[in-house]
Short mmCIF file of C-alpha atoms in Angstrom, two decimals:
data_model
loop_
_atom_site.label_atom_id
_atom_site.label_comp_id
_atom_site.label_asym_id
_atom_site.label_seq_id
_atom_site.Cartn_x
_atom_site.Cartn_y
_atom_site.Cartn_z
CA MET A 1 -74.38 133.27 54.05
CA GLU A 2 -74.30 129.84 55.72
CA LYS A 3 -77.88 129.24 54.57
CA ASN A 4 -76.83 129.96 50.96
CA LYS A 5 -73.92 127.50 51.24
CA LEU A 6 -76.22 124.83 52.64
CA PHE A 7 -78.69 125.43 49.82
CA LEU A 8 -75.97 125.10 47.17
CA ARG A 9 -74.71 121.88 48.75
CA LEU A 10 -78.19 120.39 48.80
CA LEU A 11 -78.71 121.47 45.20
CA GLY A 12 -75.43 119.83 44.19
CA PHE A 13 -76.34 116.56 45.92
CA TYR A 14 -79.74 116.62 44.20
CA PHE A 15 -78.10 117.14 40.79
CA LEU A 16 -75.64 114.30 41.31
CA PHE A 17 -78.38 111.96 42.53
CA THR A 18 -80.61 112.85 39.58
CA MET A 19 -77.82 112.25 37.05
CA ALA A 20 -76.94 108.91 38.65
CA PHE A 21 -80.58 107.84 38.57
CA VAL A 22 -80.98 108.81 34.91
CA HIS A 23 -77.77 106.95 33.96
CA ALA A 24 -78.85 103.84 35.86
CA THR A 25 -82.34 103.67 34.44
CA SER A 26 -81.81 104.92 30.88
CA THR A 27 -81.55 102.41 28.04
CA PRO A 28 -77.93 101.94 26.90
CA LEU A 29 -77.14 103.01 23.36
CA PHE A 30 -75.46 99.66 22.66
CA THR A 31 -75.91 96.28 24.31
CA LEU A 32 -73.58 93.27 24.36
CA GLU A 33 -75.31 89.94 25.02
CA PRO A 34 -73.24 86.73 25.21
CA ILE A 35 -73.64 83.99 22.60
CA THR A 36 -71.00 81.69 24.11
CA PRO A 37 -69.80 81.28 27.71
CA THR A 38 -67.73 84.27 28.80
CA SER A 39 -65.99 82.68 31.79
CA ILE A 40 -63.57 80.32 30.07
CA PRO A 41 -60.21 78.61 30.41
CA VAL A 42 -57.85 78.89 27.47
CA PRO A 43 -54.86 76.54 27.16
CA SER A 44 -51.49 78.27 27.26
CA ASN A 45 -50.66 76.70 23.90
CA GLY A 46 -54.05 77.18 22.28
CA THR A 47 -56.97 79.45 21.53
CA ALA A 48 -60.60 79.86 22.51
CA VAL A 49 -63.48 81.84 21.07
CA VAL A 50 -65.98 84.15 22.76
CA GLN A 51 -68.94 85.76 20.99
CA TYR A 52 -71.37 88.57 21.82
CA THR A 53 -74.32 90.03 19.96
CA VAL A 54 -73.87 93.81 19.74
CA THR A 55 -77.12 95.71 19.19
CA ASN A 56 -77.66 99.40 18.51
CA MET A 57 -80.56 100.23 20.83
CA SER A 58 -80.83 103.88 19.82
CA SER A 59 -83.01 105.41 17.12
CA LYS A 60 -79.97 106.68 15.23
CA PRO A 61 -77.22 104.90 13.29
CA HIS A 62 -73.85 104.51 15.01
CA THR A 63 -70.40 103.47 13.90
CA LEU A 64 -68.76 101.44 16.65
CA LYS A 65 -65.30 100.17 17.47
CA MET A 66 -64.00 97.81 20.14
CA VAL A 67 -61.27 98.85 22.55
CA PRO A 68 -58.34 96.48 21.82
CA ILE A 69 -57.47 93.80 24.39
CA THR A 70 -53.99 92.28 24.53
CA GLY A 71 -54.09 88.61 23.59
CA MET A 72 -57.53 88.81 21.97
CA ALA A 73 -57.97 89.24 18.23
CA GLN A 74 -61.27 90.43 16.82
CA VAL A 75 -62.43 88.11 14.02
CA THR A 76 -63.75 90.40 11.30
CA ASN A 77 -64.46 88.13 8.33
CA VAL A 78 -67.89 87.62 6.78
CA GLY A 79 -70.63 87.02 9.33
CA ASN A 80 -68.97 88.98 12.13
CA CYS A 81 -68.74 92.62 13.20
CA ALA A 82 -66.11 94.44 11.16
CA ASP A 83 -63.16 96.28 12.71
CA SER A 84 -65.31 99.43 12.58
CA PHE A 85 -68.97 98.47 12.26
CA ALA A 86 -71.94 100.65 11.40
CA LEU A 87 -75.29 99.63 12.85
CA THR A 88 -78.62 101.21 12.05
CA SER A 89 -81.33 101.45 14.71
CA LYS A 90 -81.95 98.04 16.37
CA GLN A 91 -79.46 96.36 14.03
CA SER A 92 -77.06 93.75 15.44
CA CYS A 93 -73.85 91.98 14.53
CA THR A 94 -71.75 89.22 16.08
CA LEU A 95 -68.61 90.34 17.91
CA THR A 96 -66.19 87.41 17.79
CA LEU A 97 -62.99 87.34 19.83
CA GLN A 98 -60.25 84.75 19.42
CA VAL A 99 -58.34 84.42 22.67
CA ASN A 100 -54.66 83.40 22.40
CA GLY A 101 -53.46 81.70 25.58
CA ALA A 102 -49.78 82.35 24.80
CA GLN A 103 -50.37 86.12 24.74
CA MET A 104 -52.70 86.45 27.72
CA SER A 105 -51.95 87.34 31.32
CA PRO A 106 -52.79 84.47 33.73
CA HIS A 107 -56.21 85.98 34.44
CA TYR A 108 -58.18 88.66 32.66
CA LYS A 109 -61.57 90.02 33.66
CA GLY A 110 -63.59 92.83 32.07
CA GLY A 111 -64.95 94.03 28.76
CA PRO A 112 -65.16 93.82 25.89
CA ILE A 113 -65.76 97.56 25.64
CA VAL A 114 -67.48 98.90 22.52
CA CYS A 115 -67.47 102.63 21.85
CA GLN A 116 -68.76 105.15 19.37
CA GLN A 117 -66.00 105.67 16.82
CA GLY A 118 -64.47 109.12 17.10
CA PRO A 119 -63.44 111.45 14.25
CA ASN A 120 -59.88 110.09 14.49
CA GLY A 121 -61.10 106.55 13.83
CA LYS A 122 -60.44 105.46 17.41
CA PRO A 123 -62.94 104.55 20.15
CA ASN A 124 -64.47 107.62 21.82
CA PRO A 125 -63.92 107.01 25.57
CA ASN A 126 -66.89 109.21 26.44
CA GLN A 127 -69.45 106.95 24.77
CA CYS A 128 -68.67 103.33 25.62
CA TYR A 129 -70.55 100.29 26.86
CA GLN A 130 -69.67 96.78 28.00
CA PRO A 131 -71.66 93.68 29.03
CA SER A 132 -73.34 93.39 32.40
CA ALA A 133 -71.10 92.42 35.31
CA ALA A 134 -72.22 88.79 35.04
CA ASN A 135 -71.32 88.62 31.34
CA VAL A 136 -67.95 90.38 31.10
CA LEU A 137 -64.96 88.41 29.89
CA ASN A 138 -63.43 86.20 32.58
CA VAL A 139 -60.49 84.35 31.02
CA THR A 140 -58.06 82.08 32.85
CA VAL A 141 -54.96 80.67 31.17
CA ALA A 142 -54.91 76.90 31.75
CA THR A 143 -52.36 74.13 31.32
CA PRO A 144 -51.29 73.24 27.77
CA SER A 145 -53.82 71.21 25.83
CA VAL A 146 -53.12 67.86 24.18
CA PRO A 147 -54.76 66.57 20.99
CA THR A 148 -58.17 65.09 21.75
CA LEU A 149 -59.89 62.59 19.49
CA TYR A 150 -63.71 62.52 19.66
CA VAL A 151 -66.02 59.88 18.21
CA GLY A 152 -69.77 59.63 17.84
CA THR A 153 -71.26 56.15 18.18
CA GLN A 154 -74.59 54.37 18.46
CA ASN A 155 -74.54 54.84 22.23
CA GLY A 156 -72.97 58.27 22.69
CA VAL A 157 -69.74 60.26 22.53
CA TYR A 158 -66.26 59.04 23.51
CA TYR A 159 -62.92 60.83 23.65
CA SER A 160 -59.24 59.99 24.00
CA ILE A 161 -56.34 62.23 25.07
CA ASP A 162 -53.63 59.58 24.59
CA ASP A 163 -53.79 58.94 20.84
CA GLY A 164 -56.50 56.31 21.12
CA THR A 165 -54.93 54.09 23.78
CA THR A 166 -57.75 54.66 26.27
CA TRP A 167 -61.26 56.05 25.81
CA VAL A 168 -63.68 57.86 28.09
CA GLY A 169 -67.42 57.81 27.48
CA THR A 170 -69.27 61.04 28.14
CA ASN A 171 -72.76 61.18 29.54
CA PRO A 172 -75.10 60.30 26.64
CA PRO A 173 -76.24 63.59 25.09
CA ALA A 174 -79.34 62.30 23.33
CA GLY A 175 -81.01 59.90 25.74
CA GLY A 176 -79.98 56.76 23.90
CA SER A 177 -80.23 58.06 20.32
CA ALA A 178 -77.22 57.45 18.09
CA ILE A 179 -74.72 60.26 17.57
CA SER A 180 -74.12 60.90 13.89
CA SER A 181 -71.64 63.78 14.15
CA VAL A 182 -69.21 65.37 16.59
CA VAL A 183 -67.18 68.57 16.30
CA ALA A 184 -65.36 70.63 18.92
CA LEU A 185 -63.82 73.96 19.77
CA SER A 186 -61.53 74.32 22.78
CA THR A 187 -64.45 75.27 25.02
CA ILE A 188 -67.49 73.79 23.23
CA LEU A 189 -68.25 70.20 22.22
CA TYR A 190 -71.11 69.58 19.79
CA ALA A 191 -72.98 66.37 19.04
CA GLY A 192 -75.57 65.86 16.30
CA SER A 193 -78.09 63.07 16.76
CA ILE A 194 -80.30 60.99 14.53
CA ASN A 195 -83.18 62.29 16.68
CA GLY A 196 -82.82 65.61 14.83
CA THR A 197 -81.26 67.67 17.63
CA VAL A 198 -77.85 69.30 18.10
CA TYR A 199 -76.43 69.24 21.63
CA SER A 200 -73.59 71.30 23.14
CA SER A 201 -71.41 70.80 26.19
CA PHE A 202 -69.09 73.25 27.92
CA ASN A 203 -67.50 70.63 30.20
CA ASN A 204 -66.33 68.00 27.71
CA GLY A 205 -69.50 65.97 27.84
CA THR A 206 -70.26 65.86 31.55
CA THR A 207 -73.50 67.71 30.86
CA TRP A 208 -75.26 68.51 27.60
CA SER A 209 -77.91 70.97 26.47
CA PRO A 210 -80.07 70.72 23.34
CA ILE A 211 -79.51 73.90 21.34
CA VAL A 212 -81.38 73.46 18.07
CA SER A 213 -83.56 71.00 16.15
CA PRO A 214 -83.26 72.53 12.67
CA ALA A 215 -85.59 70.11 10.87
CA PRO A 216 -87.75 68.24 13.40
CA GLY A 217 -88.21 64.62 12.46
CA TYR A 218 -85.04 64.50 10.34
CA ALA A 219 -81.64 63.29 11.53
CA VAL A 220 -78.73 65.67 11.96
CA ASN A 221 -76.19 64.04 9.65
CA ALA A 222 -73.17 66.30 10.04
CA LEU A 223 -71.80 69.36 11.85
CA TYR A 224 -69.03 71.79 10.92
CA VAL A 225 -67.69 74.96 12.58
CA SER A 226 -66.35 77.39 9.99
CA ALA A 227 -63.41 79.78 10.23
CA ASN A 228 -65.82 82.64 10.92
CA TYR A 229 -67.31 80.63 13.82
CA LYS A 230 -70.65 79.67 12.35
CA LEU A 231 -72.20 76.27 13.04
CA TYR A 232 -73.15 74.45 9.83
CA ILE A 233 -75.69 71.63 10.16
CA ALA A 234 -76.40 69.04 7.45
CA SER A 235 -79.87 67.52 7.65
CA ALA A 236 -81.45 64.37 6.33
CA ASN A 237 -84.20 66.60 4.90
CA GLY A 238 -81.73 67.83 2.26
CA SER A 239 -81.02 71.24 3.79
CA ILE A 240 -77.94 72.91 5.24
CA PHE A 241 -78.49 75.27 8.16
CA ILE A 242 -76.05 78.02 9.16
CA CYS A 243 -76.41 79.07 12.81
CA SER A 244 -74.62 81.05 15.47
CA LEU A 245 -72.56 78.97 17.90
CA ASN A 246 -75.47 78.81 20.35
CA GLY A 247 -77.75 77.32 17.69
CA LYS A 248 -79.77 80.49 17.18
CA ASN A 249 -80.33 82.82 14.20
CA CYS A 250 -80.23 79.94 11.71
CA THR A 251 -80.52 80.46 7.98
CA THR A 252 -80.73 77.83 5.26
CA THR A 253 -78.86 77.43 2.02
CA THR A 254 -80.43 76.35 -1.23
CA PRO A 255 -80.64 72.52 -1.11
CA PRO A 256 -77.70 71.00 -3.03
CA ALA A 257 -79.94 68.23 -4.42
CA THR A 258 -83.65 68.59 -3.73
CA GLY A 259 -85.12 65.47 -2.20
CA PHE A 260 -81.79 63.94 -1.15
CA ALA A 261 -80.22 64.02 2.31
CA VAL A 262 -77.03 65.99 2.89
CA ASN A 263 -74.70 63.53 4.62
CA ALA A 264 -71.64 65.72 5.18
CA ILE A 265 -70.38 69.28 4.73
CA PHE A 266 -67.01 71.01 4.53
CA VAL A 267 -66.44 74.75 4.63
CA ALA A 268 -63.30 76.07 2.94
CA THR A 269 -62.22 79.60 2.10
CA ASN A 270 -64.84 80.88 -0.35
CA ALA A 271 -66.14 77.34 -0.88
CA LEU A 272 -68.80 75.06 0.58
CA TYR A 273 -68.93 71.33 -0.17
CA ALA A 274 -71.86 68.96 0.40
CA ALA A 275 -71.92 65.15 0.26
CA SER A 276 -75.27 63.97 -1.06
CA ALA A 277 -77.26 60.78 -0.70
CA ASN A 278 -77.66 60.81 -4.50
CA GLY A 279 -73.99 59.81 -4.88
CA LEU A 280 -72.62 63.21 -5.90
CA VAL A 281 -70.45 65.90 -4.32
CA TYR A 282 -71.70 69.47 -4.68
CA TYR A 283 -69.63 72.66 -4.66
CA SER A 284 -70.77 76.24 -3.98
CA ASN A 285 -68.69 79.41 -4.23
CA ASN A 286 -71.43 81.64 -2.74
CA ASN A 287 -72.15 79.90 0.58
CA GLY A 288 -74.91 77.72 -0.75
CA VAL A 289 -76.91 80.09 -2.93
CA THR A 290 -76.12 77.97 -5.99
CA TRP A 291 -74.51 74.54 -6.34
CA VAL A 292 -72.62 72.56 -8.97
CA ALA A 293 -72.13 68.77 -8.94
CA ILE A 294 -68.42 68.07 -9.43
CA ASN A 295 -66.33 65.19 -10.77
CA GLY A 296 -69.24 62.75 -11.20
CA GLN A 297 -70.25 59.90 -8.90
CA PRO A 298 -67.30 58.20 -7.18
CA ASP A 299 -68.91 54.73 -7.16
CA GLY A 300 -72.69 55.16 -7.45
CA SER A 301 -73.44 54.86 -3.73
CA ALA A 302 -74.31 57.74 -1.39
CA VAL A 303 -71.44 60.05 -0.49
CA SER A 304 -71.06 59.98 3.30
CA SER A 305 -68.13 62.32 4.01
CA VAL A 306 -66.19 65.15 2.38
CA TYR A 307 -62.96 66.97 3.29
CA VAL A 308 -60.49 69.29 1.60
CA ALA A 309 -56.86 69.21 2.74
CA ALA A 310 -53.61 70.19 1.05
CA ASN A 311 -55.41 70.92 -2.24
CA THR A 312 -56.94 67.46 -2.28
CA LEU A 313 -60.61 66.53 -2.06
CA TYR A 314 -61.37 63.43 0.05
CA VAL A 315 -64.76 61.68 -0.01
CA GLY A 316 -66.11 58.57 1.63
CA THR A 317 -69.03 56.57 0.27
CA ALA A 318 -71.69 54.23 1.60
CA ASN A 319 -69.79 51.39 -0.09
CA GLU A 320 -67.08 52.13 2.51
CA TYR A 321 -64.54 53.38 -0.02
CA VAL A 322 -62.52 56.60 0.12
CA TYR A 323 -61.67 58.49 -3.06
CA THR A 324 -59.53 61.56 -3.73
CA SER A 325 -59.41 64.21 -6.43
CA THR A 326 -57.24 67.26 -7.04
CA SER A 327 -60.07 68.92 -8.98
CA LEU A 328 -61.65 71.01 -6.22
CA THR A 329 -64.22 72.77 -8.38
CA GLY A 330 -65.06 70.14 -10.98
CA GLY A 331 -63.80 68.76 -14.25
CA GLY A 332 -61.74 65.98 -12.72
CA ALA A 333 -61.98 62.34 -11.75
CA TRP A 334 -61.86 60.23 -8.59
CA THR A 335 -58.94 58.05 -7.54
CA PRO A 336 -59.49 55.14 -5.10
CA TYR A 337 -57.63 55.78 -1.83
CA ALA A 338 -58.84 53.27 0.80
CA GLN A 339 -61.60 50.81 1.61
CA THR A 340 -63.48 49.39 4.63
CA VAL A 341 -63.98 52.96 5.86
CA TYR A 342 -67.31 53.57 7.59
CA SER A 343 -66.46 57.11 8.75
CA LEU A 344 -63.64 59.48 7.85
CA PHE A 345 -61.65 62.36 9.35
CA VAL A 346 -58.97 64.40 7.59
CA ASN A 347 -57.17 67.28 9.31
CA ALA A 348 -56.48 70.61 7.62
CA ALA A 349 -52.93 69.72 6.61
CA GLY A 350 -53.81 66.26 5.34
CA SER A 351 -51.27 64.81 7.79
CA VAL A 352 -53.95 62.93 9.76
CA VAL A 353 -56.39 60.67 7.91
CA TYR A 354 -58.43 58.45 10.22
CA ALA A 355 -60.98 55.78 9.38
CA GLY A 356 -63.70 54.51 11.69
CA THR A 357 -65.09 51.04 11.13
CA GLN A 358 -68.39 49.33 11.78
CA GLY A 359 -66.65 47.15 14.36
CA GLY A 360 -65.64 50.05 16.62
CA PHE A 361 -62.00 50.40 15.55
CA ILE A 362 -60.10 53.46 14.29
CA TYR A 363 -57.20 53.18 11.85
CA SER A 364 -54.72 55.61 10.35
CA LEU A 365 -55.01 55.52 6.57
CA ILE A 366 -51.54 57.04 6.27
CA SER A 367 -49.60 54.53 8.35
CA GLY A 368 -52.10 51.67 8.15
CA ASN A 369 -51.82 51.19 11.91
CA GLU A 370 -54.64 50.70 14.38
CA VAL A 371 -55.28 53.84 16.44
CA GLY A 372 -57.58 52.17 18.96
CA PHE A 373 -60.73 50.29 19.78
CA VAL A 374 -63.57 52.42 21.12
CA THR A 375 -66.72 50.34 21.56
CA TYR A 376 -68.64 47.48 20.01
CA GLY A 377 -70.60 49.01 17.15
CA PRO A 378 -70.09 51.48 14.31
CA ILE A 379 -67.95 54.60 14.58
CA ASN A 380 -70.37 57.10 13.06
CA SER A 381 -68.18 60.19 13.29
CA LEU A 382 -64.59 61.23 14.03
CA TYR A 383 -63.07 64.57 14.98
CA GLN A 384 -59.62 65.52 16.27
CA LEU A 385 -59.12 68.76 18.20
CA GLY A 386 -55.56 70.02 18.34
#
């Protein structure tokens, strides 16, 4: 009798060991690989974004759903995984999470967890996967953020957290090459260089990494991060590249004007705008598949910047003029707005309109006041975060 009990115990241990070994060595049905850093601070009054690539590793199609996390909203617009997302074998999508510091606990670690969707439309807890231990979410709520103004210059990137009173120079991202464009999220700072490379920094410019050279030999003229968290890159070769936030998986649009550099881009809801070296502004309602030149040439010189704010289109030109139009899709005219503007920034509400000059100064075009002096030389690019 005792021998039988011992045999059953040994058999049970063998079964448990075998199952554990199979689970540990088998290929997961779904994988989650990080696109952005997953250990991040988020300001208590702001947001941050985290992205993963979710891949169906099985030979069968699966419909997946993420387990909700308090304080994190899944971004489900075009270009991202849907709320419930069906993936065929080896197919992937981008899982994008917007983290809201005001709704988070002081520290959160774990997940995101993606599961097979059950018959009730909810995640099936018996078939779930999450990233490896090194890549799970690790979010810490930080002190409130303040508006930060970034500029790209001939000798690098500078920023100010006191409305332009003082400026801090980051480590040069491009080894001495001029910076033609800067754009930022709360946890990622991007710089585009005339050397043709885009750089990113996760520590506000202390260190930089080259992430993509979309058209080697051609300057990166402009950068833009869209509402669905895609990185748009305007190139001097006349193309616009649409990439993931880590600079990978890039696709190209149809050139707005073949043979002419794209100097600036703006992404609005269901609209893409391109500023061309041929002196025209182009509009696309299908993310760059087709383009239409709108409103004619503002002044005959190359268009160097383009923004849409409060139902108004703002453009800057190589003649250092700024023009506006309320005709966002064509059929209108341009109205002179300002002059002696080398670079331009307009926030989403149209309540901040900044001009950078060739002499290193920044001015508010709304108040007419000087914002600050940055450095001797042109201000190539402006961006305000917050």
